[in-house]
Every structure is written in C-alpha cells, then in structure tokens.
XYZ file of C-alpha atoms in Angstrom:
760
model
C 33.699 202.048 94.379
C 31.610 203.657 97.133
C 28.219 202.193 96.217
C 27.084 199.136 94.323
C 25.106 199.947 91.173
C 21.950 198.718 92.945
C 21.123 198.848 96.653
C 18.224 196.867 98.059
C 16.392 198.641 100.881
C 15.954 195.194 102.410
C 19.739 195.133 102.985
C 19.779 198.051 105.441
C 21.246 196.699 108.668
C 22.059 199.727 110.817
C 25.567 200.108 109.449
C 24.441 201.354 106.035
C 21.058 202.779 107.005
C 17.820 201.801 108.734
C 14.059 201.476 108.331
C 11.282 203.325 110.182
C 7.796 201.770 110.180
C 4.409 203.394 110.694
C 2.916 202.627 114.073
C -0.500 201.336 113.028
C -2.333 200.145 109.891
C -3.186 202.792 107.276
C -0.968 205.463 108.841
C 0.728 205.921 105.437
C 4.076 206.786 107.022
C 6.453 208.190 104.428
C 3.887 210.236 102.508
C 6.302 213.138 102.938
C 9.898 213.057 104.198
C 12.515 215.722 104.774
C 15.589 216.734 106.626
C 14.569 218.675 109.725
C 17.819 220.571 109.921
C 19.133 220.533 113.478
C 15.962 221.129 115.480
C 17.399 220.279 118.899
C 20.631 222.209 118.481
C 22.996 219.327 119.234
C 25.018 219.801 116.059
C 23.604 216.731 114.281
C 20.920 216.851 111.616
C 17.458 215.444 112.323
C 14.596 213.989 110.257
C 10.884 214.594 109.878
C 8.535 211.965 108.432
C 4.789 212.279 108.009
C 1.939 209.829 108.566
C -1.111 211.844 107.394
C -3.593 209.049 108.041
C -2.544 208.484 111.677
C -5.350 208.973 114.161
C -3.896 210.124 117.464
C -6.355 213.062 117.585
C -9.156 211.457 115.617
C -9.464 209.616 112.322
C -6.970 210.899 109.777
C -5.893 213.725 112.060
C -2.370 212.901 110.966
C 0.969 212.867 112.726
C 4.563 213.669 111.922
C 7.629 212.191 113.568
C 10.896 213.938 114.322
C 13.849 211.578 114.743
C 16.976 213.107 116.220
C 20.293 212.394 114.575
C 22.925 210.615 116.632
C 26.555 209.546 116.507
C 25.708 206.526 118.674
C 24.419 204.492 115.745
C 21.033 203.070 114.803
C 19.552 199.594 114.771
C 18.320 198.166 111.483
C 14.738 199.108 112.434
C 13.745 202.202 114.396
C 10.532 201.836 116.389
C 8.712 205.180 116.237
C 6.685 204.219 119.304
C 9.979 204.462 121.232
C 10.246 208.240 120.730
C 10.469 209.714 124.218
C 11.678 213.281 123.733
C 15.329 212.350 124.060
C 15.553 210.599 120.692
C 12.763 212.494 118.938
C 9.070 213.261 119.292
C 5.684 213.016 117.581
C 3.617 215.991 116.366
C -0.125 215.313 116.277
C -2.650 217.004 114.010
C -5.278 219.239 115.543
C -8.512 217.581 114.453
C -9.950 214.552 112.752
C -9.525 214.502 108.960
C -6.941 217.311 108.971
C -4.384 214.909 107.445
C -1.598 216.770 109.174
C 1.733 215.953 107.594
C 0.549 215.853 104.016
C 3.766 217.791 103.472
C 6.680 218.365 105.846
C 9.889 220.336 105.535
C 12.640 222.060 107.389
C 11.811 225.750 107.731
C 15.382 226.853 108.229
C 15.659 229.231 111.183
C 12.553 231.393 110.790
C 12.679 233.063 114.207
C 16.382 233.838 114.124
C 17.309 232.102 117.380
C 20.069 230.035 115.796
C 18.107 226.755 115.848
C 16.336 225.219 112.882
C 12.542 225.055 112.769
C 9.927 222.860 111.046
C 6.868 223.406 108.896
C 4.015 220.920 108.532
C 1.213 221.178 105.997
C -2.332 219.895 106.560
C -4.335 219.419 103.399
C -7.812 219.340 104.946
C -7.761 221.592 108.018
C -10.764 223.919 108.375
C -9.451 226.827 110.446
C -10.963 229.347 107.982
C -13.668 227.189 106.503
C -14.116 223.834 104.855
C -10.808 222.546 103.456
C -9.213 225.970 103.784
C -6.024 224.334 104.994
C -3.412 225.276 107.547
C 0.306 224.943 108.058
C 2.143 224.723 111.347
C 5.585 226.036 112.207
C 7.286 224.332 115.158
C 10.276 226.149 116.607
C 13.445 224.244 117.333
C 14.865 224.372 120.830
C 17.861 223.298 122.869
C 15.435 222.637 125.722
C 14.078 219.133 125.886
C 10.934 218.061 124.034
C 8.160 215.876 125.375
C 7.474 212.605 123.617
C 4.570 214.221 121.743
C 3.472 217.731 120.844
C -0.094 218.618 119.913
C -0.122 221.167 117.106
C -3.125 222.808 118.777
C -0.765 223.846 121.619
C 1.311 226.204 119.466
C 1.103 229.621 121.134
C 3.638 231.843 119.386
C 6.403 230.886 121.777
C 6.867 227.326 120.555
C 5.508 227.877 117.043
C 2.439 229.149 115.224
C -0.308 228.237 112.768
C -0.706 229.761 109.295
C -4.259 229.896 107.904
C -5.589 230.430 104.422
C -7.723 233.571 104.071
C -10.257 231.890 101.776
C -12.707 229.197 102.877
C -13.704 226.393 100.551
C -10.466 226.740 98.607
C -10.415 222.939 98.469
C -6.713 222.734 99.276
C -6.336 219.053 98.539
C -2.603 219.697 98.127
C -0.665 222.006 100.389
C 3.105 221.829 99.822
C 5.380 223.621 102.258
C 9.075 224.401 102.160
C 11.786 226.504 103.621
C 12.497 229.387 101.245
C 16.021 230.199 102.318
C 16.523 233.914 102.925
C 14.723 235.493 99.972
C 14.724 239.076 101.268
C 18.344 239.072 102.390
C 17.718 240.114 105.990
C 19.696 237.212 107.448
C 16.618 235.273 108.603
C 15.124 232.307 106.783
C 11.693 232.522 105.166
C 8.872 230.121 104.239
C 6.830 229.298 101.163
C 3.448 227.543 101.102
C 1.680 226.512 97.920
C -2.093 226.585 97.342
C -2.568 225.250 93.844
C -6.381 225.490 93.842
C -6.480 229.175 94.772
C -8.173 231.513 92.311
C -6.756 234.948 93.031
C -6.088 235.564 89.324
C -8.268 232.948 87.649
C -10.003 229.710 88.558
C -7.394 227.273 89.802
C -4.581 229.528 88.650
C -3.036 228.864 92.042
C -1.107 230.964 94.503
C 1.888 230.632 96.780
C 2.606 232.543 99.958
C 5.999 233.676 101.211
C 6.219 234.438 104.923
C 9.310 236.315 106.027
C 11.185 235.141 109.074
C 11.524 237.541 111.974
C 13.313 237.939 115.289
C 10.376 239.982 116.605
C 8.221 236.977 117.334
C 4.964 235.596 115.962
C 1.438 235.396 117.280
C -0.115 231.990 117.751
C -1.827 232.314 114.354
C -0.817 233.987 111.128
C -3.378 234.779 108.420
C -2.150 234.947 104.846
C -4.519 237.859 104.212
C -2.225 239.981 106.412
C 0.726 239.758 104.015
C 1.627 243.308 102.985
C 5.137 243.083 101.522
C 6.846 243.833 104.811
C 6.062 240.460 106.372
C 5.779 238.459 103.152
C 3.858 238.391 99.899
C 1.585 236.346 97.668
C 2.589 235.009 94.237
C -0.308 234.425 91.832
C -0.395 232.014 88.909
C -0.529 233.148 85.287
C -3.572 231.414 83.866
C -6.678 229.490 84.775
C -6.126 225.870 85.746
C -2.329 226.217 85.837
C -2.325 224.884 89.434
C 0.553 227.192 90.337
C 1.838 226.268 93.790
C 1.403 222.528 93.190
C 5.059 222.293 94.196
C 7.268 224.872 95.910
C 10.877 224.976 97.020
C 13.855 227.106 97.730
C 15.969 227.378 94.586
C 19.164 228.101 96.460
C 20.995 230.998 94.853
C 20.581 230.218 91.156
C 21.733 233.585 89.809
C 24.756 233.880 92.081
C 23.889 237.278 93.562
C 24.225 236.093 97.154
C 20.456 236.058 97.854
C 18.314 232.935 97.876
C 15.688 232.414 95.192
C 12.384 230.516 94.898
C 10.885 228.048 92.470
C 7.158 227.374 92.066
C 5.607 224.622 89.979
C 2.511 224.844 87.776
C 2.280 221.362 86.203
C -0.965 222.068 84.329
C 0.322 225.160 82.542
C 0.098 224.854 78.771
C 2.799 227.197 77.489
C 4.229 224.350 75.366
C 1.044 222.408 74.897
C -1.703 221.127 77.146
C -0.398 220.110 80.561
C 3.198 220.615 79.441
C 3.795 222.382 82.742
C 5.932 225.326 83.752
C 8.114 226.354 86.661
C 8.665 229.882 87.889
C 11.922 231.071 89.422
C 11.572 234.220 91.518
C 14.822 235.934 92.397
C 15.399 237.020 95.951
C 16.003 240.705 96.576
C 16.980 243.134 99.312
C 14.875 245.853 97.651
C 11.586 244.624 99.033
C 8.441 243.087 97.552
C 4.891 244.289 97.061
C 2.097 242.465 98.808
C 1.321 240.523 95.618
C 3.523 239.313 92.807
C 2.143 238.134 89.468
C 4.214 235.330 88.005
C 3.330 236.715 84.571
C 5.578 239.716 85.381
C 8.817 237.712 85.376
C 11.124 239.332 82.832
C 14.584 237.859 83.432
C 15.642 240.563 85.884
C 13.322 239.459 88.681
C 13.082 235.805 87.687
C 12.076 233.656 84.750
C 9.700 230.950 83.581
C 10.852 227.429 82.689
C 8.605 225.646 80.191
C 8.224 221.889 79.918
C 8.909 219.944 76.750
C 5.937 217.667 76.196
C 2.172 217.843 76.182
C 0.808 215.931 79.155
C 4.328 215.851 80.624
C 3.339 217.739 83.791
C 6.742 219.389 84.154
C 7.164 220.798 87.694
C 5.041 218.049 89.230
C 7.993 218.018 91.613
C 10.941 220.372 91.926
C 13.797 221.235 94.228
C 17.080 222.968 94.577
C 19.765 220.579 93.355
C 22.564 222.153 95.308
C 25.613 222.668 93.104
C 25.705 219.511 90.983
C 28.274 220.706 88.444
C 30.670 222.184 90.980
C 30.810 225.700 89.508
C 29.916 227.388 92.782
C 26.343 228.297 91.741
C 23.219 226.426 92.807
C 21.240 224.414 90.283
C 17.639 223.187 89.955
C 15.927 219.858 89.349
C 12.405 219.649 87.916
C 10.392 216.448 87.574
C 7.980 215.656 84.726
C 6.373 212.400 85.787
C 4.279 211.659 82.709
C 6.902 212.600 80.109
C 9.866 210.617 78.904
C 11.730 209.228 75.931
C 11.583 205.668 77.239
C 7.923 205.021 76.381
C 4.695 205.824 78.217
C 5.017 207.505 81.600
C 8.655 206.520 82.140
C 9.044 210.036 83.467
C 11.963 212.368 83.210
C 13.673 215.110 85.160
C 15.500 218.207 84.015
C 18.503 219.804 85.675
C 18.931 223.530 85.016
C 22.328 224.952 85.879
C 22.551 228.219 87.766
C 24.438 231.081 86.175
C 25.755 234.553 86.934
C 25.306 235.525 83.274
C 21.591 236.205 83.571
C 18.465 234.536 82.202
C 15.892 235.488 79.619
C 12.281 235.833 80.681
C 11.594 232.256 79.529
C 13.748 229.159 79.441
C 12.781 226.136 77.386
C 13.770 222.765 78.813
C 14.100 221.486 75.256
C 17.176 223.747 74.932
C 19.230 221.864 77.527
C 22.469 220.796 75.849
C 24.830 219.817 78.676
C 26.294 223.288 79.035
C 23.188 224.821 80.624
C 21.733 221.655 82.130
C 20.609 218.210 81.052
C 17.691 215.804 80.853
C 17.462 212.616 82.959
C 15.359 209.877 81.379
C 13.464 207.302 83.416
C 14.223 203.629 82.904
C 10.979 201.943 81.914
C 7.339 202.606 80.954
C 5.029 203.568 83.809
C 7.894 204.125 86.275
C 6.770 207.757 86.814
C 10.362 208.820 87.344
C 10.455 212.372 88.677
C 7.381 211.923 90.866
C 9.667 213.175 93.613
C 13.019 214.936 93.281
C 15.455 216.477 95.723
C 18.970 217.605 96.226
C 20.801 214.809 98.028
C 23.579 216.848 99.556
C 26.973 215.243 99.014
C 26.275 211.558 99.598
C 29.549 210.233 98.209
C 31.805 212.708 99.968
C 33.550 214.046 96.860
C 32.761 217.672 97.626
C 30.092 217.995 94.904
C 26.337 217.883 95.500
C 24.261 214.960 94.245
C 20.611 214.336 93.257
C 17.900 211.845 94.152
C 14.909 211.052 91.934
C 11.939 208.910 92.942
C 10.098 206.519 90.619
C 7.389 205.109 92.869
C 5.889 202.777 90.254
C 9.112 201.079 89.107
C 9.003 197.288 89.165
C 12.574 196.231 89.883
C 11.553 194.086 92.875
C 7.888 193.563 92.049
C 4.873 195.440 90.734
C 4.983 199.050 91.963
C 7.782 198.230 94.402
C 9.321 201.564 93.484
C 12.894 202.722 93.041
C 14.946 205.825 93.699
C 17.929 206.977 91.684
C 20.972 208.868 92.945
C 22.937 210.814 90.338
C 26.367 211.978 91.447
C 27.461 215.516 90.759
C 30.682 216.048 88.848
C 32.949 218.795 87.563
C 33.608 216.728 84.416
C 30.433 217.925 82.721
C 27.257 216.203 81.538
C 25.900 215.274 78.148
C 22.562 216.716 77.129
C 20.817 213.474 78.165
C 21.513 211.128 81.057
C 19.945 207.672 81.179
C 19.096 206.371 84.650
C 19.715 202.897 83.250
C 23.419 203.837 82.931
C 24.024 204.194 86.677
C 26.946 201.921 87.564
C 28.054 202.872 91.071
C 30.629 205.340 89.800
C 28.168 207.922 88.444
C 25.322 207.074 90.821
C 23.188 204.127 91.860
C 19.645 202.792 92.091
C 17.816 202.032 95.347
C 15.083 199.401 95.045
C 12.022 199.029 97.261
C 11.531 195.922 99.337
C 8.335 194.400 97.949
C 5.556 194.744 95.406
C 3.190 197.707 95.863
C 5.423 199.399 98.458
C 5.666 202.516 96.229
C 9.167 203.244 97.456
C 10.347 206.608 96.155
C 6.946 208.274 96.466
C 8.841 210.824 98.546
C 12.602 211.412 98.552
C 14.849 213.938 100.239
C 18.333 214.654 101.358
C 18.523 213.855 105.067
C 21.457 216.024 106.014
C 24.023 214.141 108.078
C 21.897 212.177 110.537
C 24.638 209.883 111.829
C 27.241 212.598 112.262
C 29.946 210.962 110.157
C 30.520 214.053 108.034
C 28.785 212.666 104.925
C 25.214 213.461 103.909
C 22.482 210.826 104.033
C 19.184 210.154 102.227
C 15.600 209.440 103.248
C 13.054 207.639 101.079
C 9.329 207.277 101.741
C 7.351 204.127 100.893
C 3.875 204.854 102.232
C 2.256 201.575 101.124
C 4.406 199.073 103.035
C 2.626 196.916 105.579
C 5.271 196.036 108.151
C 2.947 197.076 111.007
C -0.331 196.330 109.282
C -1.881 197.201 105.944
C -0.506 200.474 104.546
C 1.232 201.347 107.805
C 3.997 202.739 105.602
C 7.752 202.937 106.002
C 10.641 205.270 105.429
C 14.252 204.342 104.805
C 17.428 206.191 105.689
C 20.416 205.366 103.492
C 23.747 206.520 104.875
C 26.184 208.311 102.612
C 29.669 206.967 102.174
C 32.839 208.615 100.964
C 33.548 208.250 97.285
C 36.202 205.817 96.214
C 39.408 207.067 97.754
C 42.722 206.587 96.045
C 44.944 203.984 97.680
C 48.080 205.141 99.446
C 51.371 203.752 98.163
C 54.269 204.179 100.563
C 57.912 204.213 99.562
C 60.047 201.134 100.194
C 63.763 200.461 100.443
C 65.864 197.370 99.826
C 69.510 196.404 99.562
C 71.151 194.417 96.796
C 74.482 192.900 95.871
C 76.597 194.276 93.092
C 75.979 192.606 89.715
C 73.197 190.475 91.212
C 69.471 190.657 90.408
C 67.133 191.421 93.316
C 63.747 189.668 93.425
C 61.103 191.485 95.500
C 57.745 189.767 96.128
C 54.829 192.026 95.200
C 53.268 191.166 98.556
C 56.266 192.731 100.275
C 55.798 195.989 98.385
C 52.067 196.017 99.190
C 52.626 195.347 102.884
C 52.900 199.023 103.850
C 50.317 200.303 101.356
C 46.712 200.975 102.322
C 43.233 201.645 100.992
C 40.554 203.274 103.149
C 37.802 201.581 101.113
C 39.191 198.112 101.771
C 39.737 197.456 98.055
C 42.059 194.691 96.875
C 45.324 196.279 95.801
C 47.660 195.270 93.010
C 50.750 196.564 91.255
C 49.996 197.197 87.607
C 53.281 198.647 86.359
C 56.907 199.400 87.246
C 58.908 202.148 85.555
C 61.416 204.986 85.803
C 64.318 202.890 87.043
C 67.763 204.351 87.752
C 70.945 202.342 88.248
C 69.465 199.258 86.646
C 66.435 197.737 84.966
C 63.146 196.599 86.475
C 60.375 194.255 85.332
C 57.062 193.073 86.785
C 57.019 189.284 86.626
C 53.699 187.923 87.922
C 53.989 187.999 91.707
C 57.498 189.455 91.789
C 59.329 192.608 90.837
C 62.856 191.945 89.587
C 65.466 194.701 89.720
C 68.810 194.068 87.993
C 71.608 196.567 88.739
C 73.712 197.820 85.879
C 77.040 195.985 85.544
C 79.548 197.362 88.017
C 77.028 199.777 89.537
C 77.214 200.541 93.250
C 75.188 203.118 95.114
C 71.575 204.246 95.274
C 69.260 202.950 92.560
C 65.496 203.350 92.347
C 62.298 202.592 90.458
C 58.610 203.429 90.744
C 55.554 201.215 90.881
C 51.877 201.966 90.225
C 49.390 200.848 92.877
C 45.815 200.201 91.715
C 42.636 199.559 93.746
C 40.635 198.069 90.886
C 38.011 200.823 91.118
C 39.702 203.673 89.346
C 41.969 204.741 92.192
C 45.748 204.624 91.937
C 48.929 205.937 93.487
C 52.648 205.541 92.941
C 55.613 204.972 95.206
C 59.384 204.957 94.860
C 61.488 201.947 95.748
C 65.079 202.730 96.700
C 67.669 199.982 96.199
C 71.053 200.398 97.824
C 73.414 198.362 95.668
C 76.524 197.215 97.484
C 80.100 196.767 96.348
C 82.567 193.903 96.032
C 85.690 195.073 97.930
C 89.059 193.318 98.388
C 91.680 194.659 100.768
C 95.437 194.495 100.353
C 98.122 192.673 102.304
C 98.645 195.560 104.692
C 96.577 197.081 107.467
C 93.423 198.285 105.720
C 90.531 200.487 106.806
C 87.554 199.577 104.679
C 84.116 201.160 104.657
C 81.309 199.402 102.909
C 78.253 201.001 101.354
C 74.584 201.118 102.269
C 74.001 198.128 100.025
C 74.862 194.462 100.349
C 78.660 194.438 100.326
C 81.027 191.523 99.823
C 84.272 192.470 101.590
C 87.467 190.418 101.814
C 89.848 192.409 103.970
C 92.888 190.270 103.124
C 96.055 190.070 105.200
C 96.922 192.596 107.830
C 95.294 194.082 110.899
C 92.200 195.432 109.210
C 89.361 197.687 110.356
C 86.135 197.033 108.467
C 82.822 198.930 108.747
C 80.067 197.210 106.822
C 77.589 200.078 107.282
C 74.039 199.348 106.097
C 72.968 196.369 104.057
C 73.244 192.619 104.387
C 77.013 192.345 104.191
C 79.346 189.371 103.835
C 82.709 190.236 105.457
C 85.859 188.125 105.782
C 88.709 189.435 107.925
C 91.469 187.149 106.651
C 94.763 186.736 108.490
C 95.925 188.939 111.388
C 93.931 190.728 114.068
C 90.849 192.331 112.566
C 88.212 194.698 113.960
C 84.965 194.178 112.065
C 81.628 195.971 112.592
C 78.811 194.715 110.399
C 76.577 197.754 111.002
C 72.878 197.606 110.204
C 71.581 194.629 108.305
C 71.710 190.868 108.496
C 75.440 190.360 108.165
C 77.686 187.313 107.804
C 81.087 187.943 109.407
C 84.107 185.603 109.445
C 87.084 186.726 111.508
C 89.655 184.338 110.062
C 92.990 183.550 111.708
C 94.340 185.330 114.766
C 92.565 187.332 117.463
C 89.579 189.158 115.998
C 86.985 191.524 117.445
C 83.615 191.135 115.765
C 80.474 193.313 116.160
C 77.284 192.252 114.425
C 75.414 195.535 114.869
C 71.674 195.771 114.352
C 70.090 192.843 112.546
C 70.110 189.078 112.745
C 73.796 188.417 112.181
C 76.015 185.355 111.882
C 79.486 185.780 113.466
C 82.317 183.229 113.228
C 85.567 184.049 115.002
C 87.653 181.391 113.248
C 91.030 180.618 114.757
C 92.309 182.656 117.662
C 90.989 184.128 120.892
C 88.117 186.194 119.536
C 85.583 188.634 121.007
C 82.115 188.324 119.517
C 79.283 190.802 120.202
C 76.045 190.169 118.326
C 74.395 193.516 119.097
C 70.719 194.141 118.437
C 68.853 191.246 116.913
C 68.813 187.503 117.245
C 72.358 186.561 116.322
C 74.225 183.292 115.827
C 77.752 183.245 117.282
C 80.488 180.677 116.624
C 83.792 181.206 118.421
C 85.874 178.689 116.524
C 89.224 177.541 117.864
C 90.737 179.391 120.788
C 89.561 180.996 124.019
C 86.651 183.115 122.874
C 84.617 185.759 124.699
C 80.935 186.095 123.821
C 79.515 189.445 124.962
C 75.824 190.164 125.634
C 73.582 192.927 126.947
C 70.022 192.703 128.207
C 67.414 193.823 125.698
C 69.518 193.137 122.597
C 67.667 189.992 121.553
C 68.137 186.266 122.013
C 71.455 185.028 120.606
C 72.714 181.502 120.054
C 76.243 180.233 120.766
C 76.916 177.184 118.636
C 80.200 175.991 120.221
C 80.470 177.216 123.810
C 82.782 175.161 125.986
C 86.225 174.646 127.410
C 88.003 177.923 127.997
C 85.306 180.149 126.461
C 83.689 182.843 128.574
C 80.478 184.869 128.502
C 80.830 188.612 128.980
C 77.971 190.574 130.608
C 77.187 194.215 129.752
C 74.558 196.693 130.952
C 75.368 196.144 134.621
C 74.395 192.486 134.431
C 76.038 190.124 136.890
C 75.942 186.389 137.363
C 73.430 186.821 140.197
C 70.975 188.453 137.781
C 70.740 185.258 135.761
C 68.816 182.026 135.948
C 69.223 178.872 133.903
C 66.843 176.426 132.278
C 67.786 173.741 129.788
C 70.000 175.346 127.150
C 68.911 178.886 128.053
C 70.511 181.657 130.079
C 67.742 183.925 131.346
C 67.652 187.445 132.788
C 65.611 186.742 135.919
C 64.018 190.183 136.334
C 62.493 190.254 132.854
C 62.402 186.535 131.983
C 64.290 187.432 128.794
C 66.246 184.599 127.195
C 69.681 186.164 126.831
C 71.505 183.251 125.189
C 70.763 179.745 123.998
C 73.719 177.341 124.143
C 73.712 174.655 121.485
C 74.433 171.259 123.020
C 75.207 172.668 126.473
C 73.129 172.322 129.631
C 73.087 175.881 130.941
C 72.330 174.718 134.477
C 75.902 173.386 134.709
C 77.414 176.837 134.292
C 79.095 178.563 137.219
C 80.214 182.093 137.923
C 83.634 181.219 136.564
C 82.134 180.922 133.082
C 81.168 184.607 133.158
C 83.008 187.892 133.239
C 81.472 191.309 133.911
C 82.603 193.897 131.381
C-alpha cells in the first residue's frame, strides 16, 4: 500500500512533504496555490502560493511566493522569509488593497521561449477604474531572480499587466489559468475570468483568452484590444449566471490534438435556480472571432454541462482531471459545493470523461453512469466538498492521472479543520457514484488539516514534481492557520509515492537425497526475495511440483521426491506482500542417487543432487559432481573428487587421493598413506593411519587437520614456501595476508619445522 487511508498534515516531516507558513499575521497564505511549472528552467517543477492580505507594498497589497523545486530535499517547515532568489522569490502587489494573488496559476509558456511563465490575479486593482482588476504575467527565466519582484516593474521584457477595459466592474473574483494551446499555434495561451462583467446581461460574466506569442508583449495589455488574432472574449448566456467564476484548461477533451477550455457559471439556472453550468469550448486552428457567445455552443465547437441540483452551484470550481480512466483522452472534474447526497452542503464533484465520439450541445451531469463519468459524494454535512478541485497528476506512480478534491469545512480534526481527498485513477472503470468515505489507501486517501478552523483544502492543486523523484506531488492551502500569528495561513506539500509495487520472487535451488524428504525453511526461500515498498513478505502457496510432492507446513516447505527418482525436480511458490502484490518463483531440487560400485576398478560419476556412493573394492575413480555427497572409496587405491557441495568423503583402506572441491567438506583418508586436498571452503581433514600428506593453497579457506603428527606432512601449493608462513598457537598463518591457512587440533604449530612441510 502506497498511502495510508488517512494522512495527517501534522505528520509531514520533510521526507513525505513539508509546510510553508505565511510570514506575518493575516497574510492568508494559501488562498490560492498552484504548480508554477518550471519557471527557472532547471528541469524541476516549482510552486506558487498566494498571500493576498500581505502588506509589503501597503495594506492588503498582496504577495505571491515562488518556491523552486529541488532534488536536495526539504525540511519539515519552509521559511518563506528565507527566499533569496536561489531557492525562490516573492512577487509583491502594486498598490494597497490590490489583494494581489487572489488567484495564481502556471501560464504555461506564453512567450514561447521554452520556459514556463506565471499569471497572478488581483481582485481589487484599479488600473482602469475602481475595482476594475488586473492580472500579471511573469516570464520564467534561466537567469537568476532577485529575492523579490515588484509587479509594478513588469516592462514587457520580464512580463506584463493585463487590464480590464471596464471600470467599476466590481471584480471581487478574478480567476486566472493557463489555457493550454487553444489555437494550435504551438504556444500556450491564457484565460482570465470576470464573473461580474455585463457584456451580454447584468452579471452574465465574461472570460478573456489571450493568445501566447513569440513576438513579445508591451508592458500592459488591455482586454478591449482583443480582436480574434491575439485572443477573444467569451460572454455568458444569461443575467446573473456569473460566467467566468471559475476558468481552466480542459486539456484535450475531444481528442483532436488541440487543447480546450472550461468556464464555470455556478449561478446559471438551466436545471433550476443556482444549479450551475459549465461551458467547454473546443480549441481550433481555424481561428476565433473577437467575441464568442457561450450560448452558441452546439456540440461541434463545444458544449454546456448542466448541474443536477437547485442551489448546487455546479462549476463553483473546475479543472482538467488529466486522464483519470487511462483511455488516452483528458477528462474534467467539476465541483458543486452546496449539492450532495450525504445531507446538507456535503458537496459533490462530477468527473466527465473525454471522448473522441463527439458531444451533444448539452450534457446533463445527472446522466453520468460510470461509462461517461461519475459522481463523487462528499462525506458529511457542511463539508463543502468540491470547494476546490484539481488534477493531481500521477501521485501514486501507476501511470494513470489522479484527482484531488478540497472540503475546507470538514471536521475530521476539529471544527472547520478541513480535509482534502485524493482519488486514484484506474483503467478498471468506475461505478456511477463514488463515495469519498470509501477511500482506503488503495483507491485513494484523505488528507486532514492540522487544527480546528484551519480551513485546509480551501485551495488544492497538483504541484508537479517538486522534489524531482519522478512522481507528482500535491499542494494544499489552509489560509486560516496561525503558525506565524492570527490567520497568517499555511500551505502543505504532500509528496507522491509510487503505488504498491509487486514483490520480486527470485528462483532458488537446493539438493536432496534420493528417497528422502527435503525440508526448506520459508525464511531461506525469502532470503533472496525483495519488496521495494518494504512490505512484510510471506509464502502463501506452493504448487506445480515435478519429480515429487510439495507442501507448505507453517514455517517450512517440505519436498518429497518420488520413490526412486533421481535428477532435476522443481516446484513453484507464491510470494505475497500483504497489500495485493504477489510474484512467483521456481525452486529447483537436484535429487541425487544411491550408487554402489562393483568389486573391480570402477569409474563413477554422481549427479547434481546429494549422492550416496559406495565405490566398493578396486581402484576406483569417483566424481561426486554437485550436491552434498557422501562417498566411500572402500578397499584399494581410490581417487575421489567430491566436486561442489559440502561433501563427506571416506577413503577406506590403502593409499587414497581425496579432493574435497568447493564447499565445506569432511575428508577422512582411513588406512594407508593418503593425500588430502580440501579445496575451496573451510574443510575438516583426518588422515587416519599411515603417512598422510595434507595439501593447501592460499586463499582456499581455513582448514582443520584433526590428527596431524608423526610422519604426516603438509604440502604447500600456489608458490607458498615455509618462509612465507608464521605460527601462533594451533594456527599456521600466511604472513603476507594474515590468512589462517590451517588449524591443527591438539598440536602447537610453533613447534613445526621446515621438515614438516613439502612444496608441491
């Protein structure tokens, strides 16, 4: 599981996200939050956060803060006063009471220089008269920024100001957004909403699209200059609709390769008073007139989306949802804060799937059935779920876009503490209704504010990938926190994490004796398996055995070879991470053979399993090969090589030559003058009766001779000589490397002389 069902914002510690606090009381930091794209061109996404009540240029002049993304990590709390141009910068409103930063957004790349830009809305600026409102575009740059930038300094080279043409428009709300590339010229465009405008009727509302351009901008841009070539105005349908209350890029919802727009009119009454409507305007390469009436949408140039409920205020918030159902076409999310099936003002949101099959002129949200979209119900009365909505990017790293929904009045950690809800995208489909109360960590999760009256979730947004780990992150505004004084406000970045990854089961191999059950501890099978999420792994089943039978018995797996079987057997096991992830691996079992030689001179080859070989009489040559073999030479002069594995070799009578091979072997010469070579591994050598020669090479391991003495000798390989050795207690040591070559049981090695050694 990637995320717990509930995350507390108080738990952010720098590893999973961090908090940003307003600088001074009543700044209201977090009123609007957004990804800034990559404004400094370093390849890592950045953030923009507004504080519209900040007073750096006079009371309520407002400020916005750009925080640069970084792969160097973040502390649990980011001090915005530390912004110095290298880690971000502050943008200050022009005049007192402008409330700069009422809305902030990435603008895409509006000047076509390859670097993302910003747009900042001011709800109360008076550039063209009382409350006419202005917006400011700040160009991104790979050149350094100062610690602060005064929006009054924008001169066309570093950005520009956009002014309303109508004074006294009373623009108490001025949403701004990047529009994608709506005219298909390869340069991003902008959209600004003015919901109180009256170009068609009183308070019908208007929105303005400004086309991006590589030809530069003057220091100011007046909306009255829009003529279709540089942008156009979109006018609301009816009086008091408040069209332009919310605006956003819609991504490419009709799959024609050109970005589209969505505009909210929450007071529209097409389905009853204040039911609300949204308007999707398709992008086009065929050009636009200077004005566009939203009433002209006919399905070919866009369509209207009507809310379900009276007083639901559908389109109070809206956003592109990315591609939440993984069909390759962008989708939409629309918030209706005052609607909801879960009692008064629980709120709900609607997801509308994009389609290449076309749309009618109107689309009713009540028709959503899971195939064309779905409804998301808020949890509890008065939560106001859907107050803010946004695409979240791909926060769980599964390759499918996700959603975030704010419910600023939720009470999960106190009155009006606020919560935000992440809903994971999926290719498995959705039912017609999704309950936010059903989020369990696998289909999404809830993020709870820190304290009562914080209003966490008032603003939510995807943050891009601010920490450069390849997974998208989130930002949540809580403008009523008081960490730096009353209503200083805070914002919270929550890092994305990869979705639960399947564990990795790796194949294993073992050796077994013929007609003998093999017991394998489960822990031994798990030892080479892994899980990138750190989940506890277990084996839940064993199956598909060949050459025998297999059972899972508590902490062991027991494999029993078929009677008389020798050779390669196998079975599979299922590895489980406890969170829905699994994998399988194959265990190979090399089953040995019981072999008895004759009375003559035999040449016997074992198998790759655990062999039991009795060579019998005669001068025999025995190769144990792989496996933990038990080999007896018998009478006469035998040549025995154990091969790989932990072998037990008994030479028997007469003069035998024994090689242990790789592994920790036990060699016993028996009677006769024997030669014993342990080989790689830590071997135990017993000469037995007779003049025996024990042969060693540096780097083969530390062997033990159990009965050295009398006429026995030690043979040295690998160009070792007696002068290369030193002696301490029972140990013979290679001086140059301090390697213990041999330990002599019951013999003081310091008494040895050169006569006890022979160079081979």
